Tab-separated table of C-alpha atoms in Angstrom:
chain	number	residue	atom	x	y	z
A	22	MET	CA	-141.375	-144.381	54.572
A	23	GLU	CA	-140.333	-142.111	52.107
A	24	TRP	CA	-142.902	-139.637	53.556
A	25	ILE	CA	-141.141	-139.372	57.209
A	26	PHE	CA	-138.134	-137.793	55.009
A	27	ILE	CA	-140.527	-135.067	53.162
A	28	TYR	CA	-142.756	-133.795	56.311
A	29	SER	CA	-138.966	-133.963	58.411
A	30	ALA	CA	-137.682	-131.747	56.056
A	31	LEU	CA	-140.789	-129.730	56.239
A	32	ILE	CA	-141.276	-129.371	59.785
A	33	LEU	CA	-137.383	-128.937	60.933
A	34	ILE	CA	-137.011	-126.197	58.045
A	35	GLY	CA	-140.091	-124.658	59.575
A	36	ALA	CA	-138.199	-125.296	63.459
A	37	LEU	CA	-135.393	-123.895	61.970
A	38	LEU	CA	-136.956	-120.670	60.482
A	39	ALA	CA	-139.050	-119.650	63.351
A	40	THR	CA	-135.959	-119.257	65.577
A	41	SER	CA	-133.089	-116.374	65.517
A	42	LEU	CA	-131.529	-118.188	63.544
A	43	GLY	CA	-134.385	-118.090	60.760
A	44	GLU	CA	-132.803	-114.702	60.696
A	45	THR	CA	-129.278	-115.514	59.784
A	46	ILE	CA	-130.671	-117.899	56.964
A	47	ALA	CA	-133.240	-114.792	55.977
A	48	ASN	CA	-129.735	-112.649	55.687
A	49	ALA	CA	-128.113	-115.298	54.084
A	50	LEU	CA	-130.563	-116.218	51.423
A	51	GLY	CA	-130.543	-111.698	50.672
A	52	ALA	CA	-134.566	-111.994	51.626
A	53	SER	CA	-135.868	-108.216	51.076
A	54	GLU	CA	-139.053	-107.026	50.301
A	55	GLU	CA	-138.526	-107.704	46.639
A	56	LYS	CA	-136.966	-111.675	47.097
A	57	LEU	CA	-138.260	-113.790	49.546
A	58	SER	CA	-141.019	-111.119	50.977
A	59	TRP	CA	-141.955	-113.082	53.776
A	60	MET	CA	-138.536	-113.850	55.270
A	61	ALA	CA	-137.739	-110.328	55.790
A	62	ASN	CA	-139.283	-109.207	59.372
A	63	ASP	CA	-139.911	-111.360	62.192
A	64	ARG	CA	-143.660	-111.789	61.852
A	65	THR	CA	-143.659	-112.687	58.263
A	66	ARG	CA	-140.944	-115.234	58.633
A	67	LYS	CA	-142.498	-117.037	62.043
A	68	LEU	CA	-145.985	-117.274	60.554
A	69	GLY	CA	-144.247	-118.548	57.603
A	70	ALA	CA	-142.379	-121.625	59.580
A	71	MET	CA	-145.302	-121.988	61.515
A	72	GLN	CA	-147.537	-122.807	58.119
A	73	LEU	CA	-144.233	-125.377	56.830
A	74	MET	CA	-144.734	-126.918	60.136
A	75	LEU	CA	-148.276	-127.125	59.489
A	76	LEU	CA	-147.948	-128.709	56.800
A	77	GLY	CA	-145.588	-131.147	57.455
A	78	GLY	CA	-147.532	-132.172	60.794
A	79	PHE	CA	-150.077	-132.572	59.336
A	80	ILE	CA	-149.478	-134.990	56.899
A	81	ALA	CA	-147.647	-137.090	59.778
A	82	SER	CA	-150.645	-137.088	61.608
A	83	ILE	CA	-152.526	-138.569	57.746
A	84	ASP	CA	-149.399	-140.625	57.597
A	85	LEU	CA	-150.223	-141.718	60.913
A	86	PHE	CA	-154.023	-142.718	60.453
A	87	TRP	CA	-153.337	-144.285	57.339
A	88	ILE	CA	-150.823	-146.708	59.190
A	89	GLN	CA	-153.930	-147.156	61.782
A	90	ASN	CA	-156.748	-148.121	59.104
A	91	LYS	CA	-153.768	-150.291	57.222
A	92	TYR	CA	-153.292	-152.071	59.467
A	93	MET	CA	-157.070	-152.859	60.357
A	94	GLU	CA	-157.975	-153.482	57.539
A	95	TYR	CA	-156.327	-156.670	58.220
A	96	SER	CA	-155.143	-157.166	55.323
A	97	GLY	CA	-151.422	-158.324	56.946
A	98	ILE	CA	-150.052	-155.220	55.230
A	99	THR	CA	-147.900	-153.278	57.872
A	100	ALA	CA	-144.814	-152.962	55.926
A	101	ALA	CA	-145.348	-148.683	55.477
A	102	SER	CA	-144.903	-148.146	59.246
A	103	THR	CA	-141.634	-147.494	61.060
A	104	ALA	CA	-139.938	-150.101	62.957
A	105	MET	CA	-136.458	-148.979	64.891
A	106	ASP	CA	-134.492	-148.436	68.226
A	107	ILE	CA	-133.198	-144.398	69.144
A	108	PHE	CA	-131.576	-144.036	71.911
A	109	GLY	CA	-132.529	-147.083	72.993
A	110	LEU	CA	-136.501	-146.407	72.610
A	111	ASN	CA	-138.355	-148.707	71.097
A	112	PHE	CA	-140.089	-147.177	68.039
A	113	ASP	CA	-142.908	-149.352	66.557
A	114	THR	CA	-145.881	-148.077	64.648
A	115	THR	CA	-147.480	-150.937	63.721
A	116	THR	CA	-147.294	-152.164	67.436
A	117	PHE	CA	-148.761	-148.555	68.777
A	118	VAL	CA	-151.116	-148.584	66.192
A	119	GLY	CA	-152.280	-152.596	67.092
A	120	ASP	CA	-152.986	-151.690	70.499
A	121	LEU	CA	-156.655	-151.235	70.853
A	122	GLU	CA	-157.201	-150.262	74.117
A	123	ASN	CA	-154.098	-147.698	73.359
A	124	ASN	CA	-154.197	-146.412	70.183
A	125	ASN	CA	-156.856	-143.284	70.458
A	126	PHE	CA	-157.872	-140.636	72.325
A	127	PHE	CA	-161.616	-140.994	73.450
A	128	GLY	CA	-162.026	-143.052	70.690
A	129	ILE	CA	-160.966	-140.542	68.463
A	130	PRO	CA	-157.792	-142.432	66.445
A	131	TRP	CA	-154.210	-140.679	67.318
A	132	GLY	CA	-153.868	-139.530	63.577
A	133	PHE	CA	-157.133	-138.370	62.979
A	134	GLY	CA	-156.954	-135.963	66.186
A	135	GLY	CA	-153.859	-134.783	64.890
A	136	MET	CA	-155.374	-133.649	61.329
A	137	LEU	CA	-158.065	-131.974	63.385
A	138	PHE	CA	-155.808	-130.380	65.459
A	139	PHE	CA	-153.388	-129.099	62.120
A	140	VAL	CA	-156.007	-127.859	60.638
A	141	ILE	CA	-157.488	-126.025	63.912
A	142	ILE	CA	-154.198	-124.326	64.572
A	143	GLY	CA	-153.630	-124.237	60.686
A	144	TRP	CA	-157.048	-121.869	60.439
A	145	PHE	CA	-155.415	-119.373	62.995
A	146	THR	CA	-152.125	-119.268	61.729
A	147	LEU	CA	-153.149	-118.402	58.055
A	148	SER	CA	-155.662	-115.888	58.909
A	149	ILE	CA	-152.670	-114.046	61.564
A	150	LYS	CA	-151.142	-114.410	58.880
A	151	ALA	CA	-154.202	-112.744	56.478
A	152	GLU	CA	-154.792	-109.848	58.433
A	153	PRO	CA	-151.656	-109.555	60.910
A	154	THR	CA	-153.847	-105.813	62.243
A	155	ALA	CA	-157.512	-106.847	62.535
A	156	THR	CA	-159.013	-106.447	65.420
A	157	TRP	CA	-159.424	-110.226	66.542
A	158	VAL	CA	-155.536	-110.962	65.639
A	159	ASP	CA	-155.021	-110.711	69.388
A	160	LEU	CA	-157.973	-112.981	70.304
A	161	PHE	CA	-156.580	-115.444	67.671
A	162	LEU	CA	-152.417	-115.561	68.715
A	163	LYS	CA	-154.107	-116.092	71.983
A	164	LEU	CA	-156.510	-119.040	71.129
A	165	GLY	CA	-152.859	-120.359	69.620
A	166	VAL	CA	-151.443	-120.590	72.304
A	167	LEU	CA	-154.208	-122.264	74.283
A	168	SER	CA	-154.682	-124.500	71.815
A	169	THR	CA	-150.797	-125.704	71.177
A	170	GLY	CA	-150.550	-126.220	75.234
A	171	PHE	CA	-153.690	-128.346	75.147
A	172	GLY	CA	-151.320	-130.209	72.218
A	173	VAL	CA	-148.286	-130.412	74.607
A	174	ALA	CA	-150.515	-131.356	77.589
A	175	VAL	CA	-152.502	-134.289	75.067
A	176	SER	CA	-148.584	-134.928	73.751
A	177	LEU	CA	-147.325	-135.542	77.303
A	178	TYR	CA	-150.274	-137.989	78.029
A	179	LEU	CA	-149.575	-140.092	75.591
A	180	VAL	CA	-145.788	-140.451	75.849
A	181	TYR	CA	-147.195	-141.243	79.304
A	182	ILE	CA	-148.744	-144.080	78.031
A	183	GLN	CA	-146.355	-145.326	75.167
A	184	THR	CA	-143.447	-145.161	78.849
A	185	PHE	CA	-145.753	-147.094	81.103
A	186	VAL	CA	-148.910	-148.157	79.812
A	187	MET	CA	-147.793	-150.009	76.506
A	188	ASP	CA	-144.655	-150.728	78.384
A	189	GLY	CA	-142.140	-148.905	75.993
A	190	VAL	CA	-143.471	-148.750	72.998
A	191	TYR	CA	-143.398	-145.366	70.534
A	192	SER	CA	-144.206	-144.173	66.924
A	193	LEU	CA	-141.471	-142.538	64.665
A	194	GLU	CA	-144.641	-140.397	63.700
A	195	ALA	CA	-146.442	-140.260	66.073
A	196	THR	CA	-142.880	-138.392	68.706
A	197	ILE	CA	-142.842	-136.332	64.921
A	198	ILE	CA	-146.233	-134.937	65.359
A	199	GLN	CA	-145.655	-134.034	69.057
A	200	LEU	CA	-142.372	-132.083	68.650
A	201	THR	CA	-143.980	-130.577	65.901
A	202	ILE	CA	-147.417	-129.398	68.207
A	203	PHE	CA	-144.056	-128.321	70.979
A	204	SER	CA	-142.907	-125.724	68.173
A	205	LEU	CA	-145.515	-124.536	67.283
A	206	LEU	CA	-146.136	-123.603	71.547
A	207	LEU	CA	-143.004	-121.494	71.028
A	208	ALA	CA	-143.895	-120.301	67.690
A	209	PHE	CA	-146.975	-119.152	69.105
A	210	ALA	CA	-145.644	-117.805	72.389
A	211	SER	CA	-143.113	-116.050	70.992
A	212	LEU	CA	-145.760	-113.635	68.363
A	213	GLN	CA	-147.759	-113.031	70.528
A	214	LYS	CA	-144.645	-111.334	72.953
A	215	MET	CA	-143.772	-109.732	69.665
A	216	LYS	CA	-147.549	-108.224	70.000
A	217	ASN	CA	-147.112	-107.317	73.530
A	218	GLU	CA	-143.721	-105.510	72.943
A	219	GLY	CA	-145.248	-103.407	70.127
A	220	THR	CA	-142.653	-105.103	67.421
A	221	TRP	CA	-145.644	-106.578	65.962
A	222	VAL	CA	-145.550	-104.503	62.431
A	223	GLU	CA	-142.578	-103.807	61.355
A	224	LYS	CA	-141.941	-100.425	58.513
A	225	LYS	CA	-138.386	-102.421	56.913
A	226	TYR	CA	-139.665	-104.980	54.765
A	227	ASP	CA	-143.005	-105.414	56.281
A	228	SER	CA	-145.283	-106.988	53.902
A	229	ASP	CA	-148.376	-106.692	55.464
A	230	PRO	CA	-151.017	-107.746	53.167
A	231	LEU	CA	-153.175	-104.940	54.697
A	232	ASP	CA	-151.257	-102.555	54.599
A	233	LYS	CA	-150.273	-102.484	51.009
A	234	LYS	CA	-154.379	-103.010	50.362
A	235	ARG	CA	-154.196	-99.961	51.904
A	236	LYS	CA	-151.660	-98.060	50.002
A	237	ARG	CA	-153.255	-99.404	46.759
A	238	ARG	CA	-156.841	-98.164	48.009
A	239	SER	CA	-154.956	-94.700	49.257
A	240	GLY	CA	-153.787	-93.970	45.666
A	241	GLY	CA	-157.746	-94.376	44.452
A	242	TYR	CA	-160.893	-93.909	45.014
A	243	ILE	CA	-163.033	-95.512	47.793
A	244	ALA	CA	-166.574	-96.785	46.701
A	245	PRO	CA	-168.636	-94.823	49.907
A	246	THR	CA	-170.381	-98.354	52.162
A	247	ILE	CA	-173.074	-95.920	53.612
A	248	ASP	CA	-174.848	-93.521	52.105
A	249	SER	CA	-174.412	-91.069	54.668
A	250	GLU	CA	-170.257	-90.885	53.190
A	251	GLU	CA	-171.433	-89.786	50.133
K	21	MET	CA	-162.959	-85.295	61.346
K	22	LYS	CA	-164.455	-87.316	62.570
K	23	TYR	CA	-165.940	-89.082	59.655
K	24	GLU	CA	-161.533	-89.483	58.805
K	25	GLN	CA	-161.163	-91.106	61.733
K	26	ASN	CA	-164.612	-93.394	61.305
K	27	THR	CA	-163.480	-94.451	57.680
K	28	ILE	CA	-159.948	-95.200	58.616
K	29	ARG	CA	-161.500	-97.666	61.550
K	30	ARG	CA	-163.487	-98.955	59.081
K	31	MET	CA	-161.231	-99.819	56.373
K	32	ARG	CA	-158.754	-101.258	58.893
K	33	THR	CA	-161.048	-103.710	60.112
K	34	ASP	CA	-163.426	-104.491	57.012
K	35	ASP	CA	-161.651	-106.944	55.445
K	36	SER	CA	-160.629	-108.921	58.759
K	37	ALA	CA	-164.156	-111.588	58.671
K	38	VAL	CA	-163.063	-112.146	54.751
K	39	GLY	CA	-159.351	-113.445	56.070
K	40	HIS	CA	-160.171	-115.653	58.170
K	41	MET	CA	-163.345	-116.870	56.890
K	42	GLY	CA	-160.898	-117.445	53.429
K	43	SER	CA	-158.438	-118.686	56.123
K	44	LEU	CA	-160.893	-121.380	57.248
K	45	PHE	CA	-162.314	-122.657	53.883
K	46	GLN	CA	-158.460	-123.261	53.237
K	47	VAL	CA	-157.646	-124.823	55.770
K	48	ILE	CA	-161.522	-127.132	55.979
K	49	GLY	CA	-160.056	-128.080	51.975
K	50	ILE	CA	-156.905	-129.098	52.930
K	51	PHE	CA	-158.586	-131.790	55.240
K	52	PHE	CA	-161.080	-132.533	53.010
K	53	ILE	CA	-157.987	-133.735	50.787
K	54	GLY	CA	-156.267	-135.551	53.573
K	55	MET	CA	-159.688	-137.104	54.746
K	56	MET	CA	-160.459	-138.290	50.763
K	57	ILE	CA	-156.647	-140.071	50.627
K	58	ILE	CA	-157.396	-141.846	53.810
K	59	ALA	CA	-161.093	-142.400	52.467
K	60	PHE	CA	-159.797	-144.291	49.011
K	61	SER	CA	-156.227	-145.649	50.466
K	62	THR	CA	-157.881	-147.669	53.238
K	63	ASP	CA	-160.214	-149.844	54.333
K	64	PRO	CA	-160.809	-151.146	57.821
K	65	VAL	CA	-163.063	-153.056	59.819
K	66	LYS	CA	-165.853	-152.000	61.423
K	67	LEU	CA	-166.254	-151.821	65.337
K	68	GLY	CA	-169.250	-153.420	66.284
K	69	ILE	CA	-170.390	-157.655	66.799
K	70	ASP	CA	-172.009	-158.381	63.853
K	71	LYS	CA	-169.842	-161.029	61.517
K	72	GLY	CA	-167.106	-159.827	59.872
K	73	GLU	CA	-166.900	-156.910	62.534
K	74	LEU	CA	-164.480	-155.520	65.768
K	75	PRO	CA	-165.924	-156.094	68.691
K	76	PRO	CA	-165.183	-154.445	71.945
K	77	THR	CA	-163.132	-155.968	74.158
K	78	ILE	CA	-163.897	-157.247	77.106
K	79	GLN	CA	-162.153	-156.456	80.587
K	80	GLY	CA	-161.974	-157.961	83.588
K	81	ASP	CA	-160.679	-160.682	86.873
K	82	ALA	CA	-160.387	-163.825	85.503
K	83	HIS	CA	-160.366	-167.071	87.331
K	84	HIS	CA	-158.785	-170.115	85.949
K	85	TYR	CA	-160.310	-172.826	87.653
K	86	VAL	CA	-157.661	-176.042	88.730
K	87	PRO	CA	-158.944	-179.257	88.190
K	88	GLY	CA	-159.446	-181.073	91.147
K	89	SER	CA	-158.131	-178.436	93.821
K	90	GLY	CA	-162.102	-177.142	94.459
K	91	GLY	CA	-160.702	-173.170	93.535
K	92	GLY	CA	-158.694	-171.770	91.313
K	93	ASN	CA	-156.715	-168.358	90.777
K	94	TRP	CA	-157.934	-164.841	90.072
K	95	GLU	CA	-156.164	-163.175	87.014
K	96	LYS	CA	-156.085	-158.931	87.659
K	97	ASN	CA	-157.148	-157.321	84.674
K	98	TRP	CA	-157.997	-159.585	81.778
K	99	ASN	CA	-158.049	-157.974	78.553
K	100	LEU	CA	-159.412	-159.754	75.423
K	101	HIS	CA	-158.109	-157.391	72.767
K	102	ASP	CA	-154.500	-158.693	74.471
K	103	HIS	CA	-155.163	-162.133	72.955
K	104	PHE	CA	-155.762	-161.426	69.161
K	105	ASN	CA	-153.528	-162.338	66.717
K	106	MET	CA	-153.485	-159.420	64.289
K	107	SER	CA	-151.420	-161.039	61.667
K	108	TRP	CA	-153.173	-164.511	61.648
K	109	ASP	CA	-154.213	-165.464	57.820
K	110	ALA	CA	-157.021	-166.826	57.397
K	111	GLU	CA	-155.912	-168.916	54.711
K	112	GLU	CA	-154.375	-171.206	57.559
K	113	ALA	CA	-157.294	-171.131	59.921
K	114	ASP	CA	-155.923	-173.141	62.095
K	115	SER	CA	-152.881	-172.782	62.786
K	116	ASP	CA	-153.961	-170.179	65.085
K	117	LYS	CA	-156.771	-170.669	68.551
K	118	TRP	CA	-160.112	-169.008	67.893
K	119	PHE	CA	-162.437	-167.942	70.536
K	120	VAL	CA	-165.931	-169.282	72.242
K	121	ILE	CA	-166.952	-166.763	74.011
K	122	GLU	CA	-170.382	-166.940	75.995
K	123	PHE	CA	-172.189	-164.061	78.115
K	124	LEU	CA	-174.071	-165.996	81.266
K	125	ASP	CA	-175.794	-165.185	84.438
K	126	THR	CA	-175.033	-167.957	87.313
K	127	ASP	CA	-178.729	-167.310	87.892
K	128	CYS	CA	-180.153	-167.488	84.039
K	129	PRO	CA	-182.373	-170.534	83.945
K	130	TYR	CA	-180.650	-171.105	79.860
K	131	CYS	CA	-176.999	-170.315	81.534
K	132	TRP	CA	-177.644	-173.314	83.487
K	133	THR	CA	-178.796	-175.473	81.038
K	134	ALA	CA	-175.766	-174.562	78.679
K	135	GLY	CA	-173.373	-175.258	80.666
K	136	ASP	CA	-173.714	-178.671	79.426
K	137	SER	CA	-172.683	-178.098	75.594
K	138	GLN	CA	-170.029	-175.597	77.178
K	139	SER	CA	-168.638	-178.725	78.738
K	140	GLN	CA	-168.801	-180.613	74.981
K	141	ILE	CA	-167.471	-178.079	73.306
K	142	SER	CA	-163.960	-178.236	75.382
K	143	GLU	CA	-164.308	-181.601	74.844
K	144	TYR	CA	-164.648	-181.780	71.556
K	145	TRP	CA	-162.854	-178.394	70.381
K	146	GLY	CA	-160.650	-177.915	73.458
K	147	ASP	CA	-157.465	-177.862	71.180
K	148	LYS	CA	-158.728	-175.580	68.511
K	149	ILE	CA	-160.574	-172.456	70.954
K	150	THR	CA	-160.052	-170.413	73.618
K	151	GLN	CA	-163.053	-170.469	75.298
K	152	ILE	CA	-164.519	-167.785	77.471
K	153	GLY	CA	-167.460	-167.081	80.180
K	154	VAL	CA	-167.948	-163.428	81.049
K	155	VAL	CA	-170.191	-163.453	83.461
K	156	VAL	CA	-172.462	-160.880	84.148
K	157	ALA	CA	-175.174	-160.494	87.059
K	158	LEU	CA	-178.551	-159.323	84.934
K	159	ASN	CA	-180.935	-156.430	86.789
K	160	ILE	CA	-183.436	-158.417	87.707
K	161	ASP	CA	-185.139	-159.355	90.554
K	162	GLY	CA	-183.485	-162.839	92.120
K	163	HIS	CA	-180.713	-162.657	89.825
K	164	SER	CA	-177.208	-161.448	92.160
K	165	GLY	CA	-173.708	-162.700	92.000
K	166	SER	CA	-169.986	-162.390	93.556
K	167	ARG	CA	-167.063	-163.960	92.978
K	168	ALA	CA	-167.609	-167.451	95.181
K	169	GLU	CA	-171.100	-167.519	92.991
K	170	ILE	CA	-168.958	-167.696	89.825
K	171	GLU	CA	-166.165	-169.950	91.367
K	172	ALA	CA	-168.750	-172.004	92.090
K	173	PHE	CA	-170.485	-172.099	88.869
K	174	GLN	CA	-167.401	-172.559	86.863
K	175	GLY	CA	-166.487	-175.585	89.293
K	176	LYS	CA	-169.146	-177.004	90.450
K	177	LEU	CA	-168.925	-176.454	93.796
K	178	ASP	CA	-171.196	-177.016	96.672
K	179	PHE	CA	-172.834	-173.494	96.688
K	180	GLU	CA	-176.513	-172.526	97.224
K	181	GLY	CA	-177.505	-169.969	94.644
K	182	CYS	CA	-176.690	-171.021	91.133
K	183	LYS	CA	-179.992	-170.223	89.059
K	184	THR	CA	-181.685	-168.400	92.101
K	185	THR	CA	-182.207	-171.213	94.435
K	186	SER	CA	-180.304	-174.408	93.342
K	187	ASN	CA	-176.781	-175.534	94.357
K	188	CYS	CA	-173.534	-175.213	91.817
K	189	LYS	CA	-172.550	-178.337	92.260
K	190	ASP	CA	-175.576	-179.604	90.505
K	191	ARG	CA	-175.421	-177.979	86.671
K	192	PRO	CA	-175.104	-179.957	84.597
K	193	GLY	CA	-171.994	-180.545	82.402
K	194	GLU	CA	-168.764	-180.506	83.811
K	195	PRO	CA	-166.280	-178.536	85.535
K	196	HIS	CA	-165.070	-175.332	83.475
K	197	ASN	CA	-161.513	-175.489	82.519
K	198	PHE	CA	-161.826	-172.663	80.587
K	199	ILE	CA	-161.267	-168.894	82.269
K	200	TYR	CA	-164.214	-167.177	83.620
K	201	ILE	CA	-164.511	-163.039	83.383
K	202	ASP	CA	-166.117	-160.985	86.318
K	203	ASP	CA	-168.581	-158.874	85.078
K	204	LEU	CA	-170.733	-158.143	87.667
K	205	ASP	CA	-171.614	-155.044	86.577
K	206	ALA	CA	-171.878	-155.425	82.881
K	207	SER	CA	-169.725	-153.047	81.972
K	208	SER	CA	-168.353	-155.189	78.827
K	209	MET	CA	-171.948	-157.058	78.340
K	210	GLY	CA	-172.685	-153.039	78.021
K	211	ASP	CA	-170.054	-151.948	75.205
K	212	TRP	CA	-171.389	-155.152	73.220
K	213	ASN	CA	-174.324	-153.933	73.575
K	214	LEU	CA	-175.723	-156.986	74.863
K	215	ARG	CA	-179.726	-157.475	75.665
K	216	GLY	CA	-179.800	-160.967	77.940
K	217	THR	CA	-177.749	-164.247	78.319
K	218	PRO	CA	-176.779	-166.113	77.535
K	219	SER	CA	-175.048	-165.176	74.421
K	220	CYS	CA	-172.564	-166.707	72.316
K	221	PHE	CA	-169.637	-165.549	70.342
K	222	ILE	CA	-166.834	-167.194	67.730
K	223	LEU	CA	-164.398	-164.892	67.206
K	224	GLN	CA	-161.248	-165.022	64.387
K	225	PRO	CA	-157.670	-165.775	66.050
K	226	ASN	CA	-157.806	-162.410	64.738
K	227	GLY	CA	-160.576	-161.159	66.849
K	228	LEU	CA	-163.424	-160.430	64.272
K	229	VAL	CA	-166.354	-161.415	64.410
K	230	TYR	CA	-167.127	-164.920	62.978
K	231	PHE	CA	-170.625	-166.262	64.487
K	232	GLY	CA	-172.556	-163.776	66.994
K	233	PRO	CA	-176.686	-163.814	67.568
K	234	GLY	CA	-176.706	-162.530	64.108
K	235	GLN	CA	-175.984	-166.410	62.696
K	236	GLY	CA	-177.336	-168.347	65.545
K	237	THR	CA	-178.326	-168.323	69.182
K	238	CYS	CA	-175.511	-170.798	71.412
K	239	ASP	CA	-177.707	-173.733	70.790
K	240	ASP	CA	-175.797	-173.503	67.146
K	241	ILE	CA	-171.881	-172.868	68.073
K	242	PRO	CA	-171.524	-176.714	68.272
K	243	ALA	CA	-172.563	-177.020	64.643
K	244	ALA	CA	-171.003	-173.031	63.879
K	245	LEU	CA	-167.209	-175.161	65.560
K	246	ASN	CA	-167.897	-178.165	63.564
K	247	GLU	CA	-168.165	-176.662	60.683
K	248	LEU	CA	-164.545	-174.845	61.125
K	249	PHE	CA	-163.157	-178.284	62.716
K	250	PRO	CA	-165.131	-181.337	61.523
K	251	ILE	CA	-165.214	-184.178	64.685
K	252	GLY	CA	-163.238	-186.832	63.670
K	253	GLN	CA	-160.664	-185.038	61.438
K	254	GLY	CA	-158.356	-183.733	64.241
K	255	ALA	CA	-160.147	-182.935	66.800
């Protein structure tokens, strides 16, 4: 139960930073090129926020998968899951993971599927953050939007299963994961919009790592990579 | 000029592969750590039909025989897993009902004969177990199945066609008061990876296999039940 507070906090902070409120927070914290440089421009702040959401979503998925595996030990240990009523909805992860027909997506436990999903999206995000001006960034942004769009579709399918097949049994952990996926879709769409509008690389406080490498290189010797450059 | 342009272009792209490959290794590492945490802290049961494993579900319409009525009624979408008590305490073996499952074909001569032992199982351990007959139609010449034949086999009704050419009312044993599941398309049997009939299982109240083909045949079921619930000690 304690873990839920940790990953919920990570996801919530990430979601806030990814919105326009994130700029206000960054200004309030005095983000600049020297201090909290990753918060100093839109692109790096959103990518950093996505990293927080991805980490939170990944831990939430581990938690859900762990609860399901623990339940399937038949050891009677189910205390780690959460059961409560929120807005009149019955959140009961034990019942959710105990439904052997619906606790998986084509045989893949929901939690494990979440882990795989966040790893793939994490790869796109970390890659874009590492080299925002690389040629493949456009492709990775499109893949990010498509993957998170697929994730949202699967999330809606799970909501359908929980509402109509399981008669209104929801899982708090799964719901947090679903909200994270939806937030990531919005974040990816926002990044793609920035790229299309040409605001991807800002001069002010832009901590593009490749740009820094270029600056470092322009100040010294660059080793030729092919003979003809000698 | 062209040389300079090429150099700039290369500088802009040289590190590209390094960037996303490095990220790939990072996320694989994180995924691996997550899986290690799960692997070292949990030990879920395996899915399967061997002893101690959790079998696939059996799903289909279920026929309840009503004694004296000459028939019964069909229940839609009966699901085996819905009947498991996953919080069952093994220390109190008889605190909940166990399951005895027989996969049978109404045209199979061995299943015909086993009708008698199934009746005896009901008689001796009926209050300790939930007995289930899963009726399939094996893909063998002369074997065919229908809802009417299932009802007739179960209730020993006047119907020509059981054991291929026999009348169902002549089946050994008494009418079976336990449910029969329509699995004529053998979908559940396929999920259980069974090759023939009869195949019998004893499941614990939480659904784990206690006795299956690895422990013996259908003929050994009464002995296994007698070990669990000795006759004369409350049965």
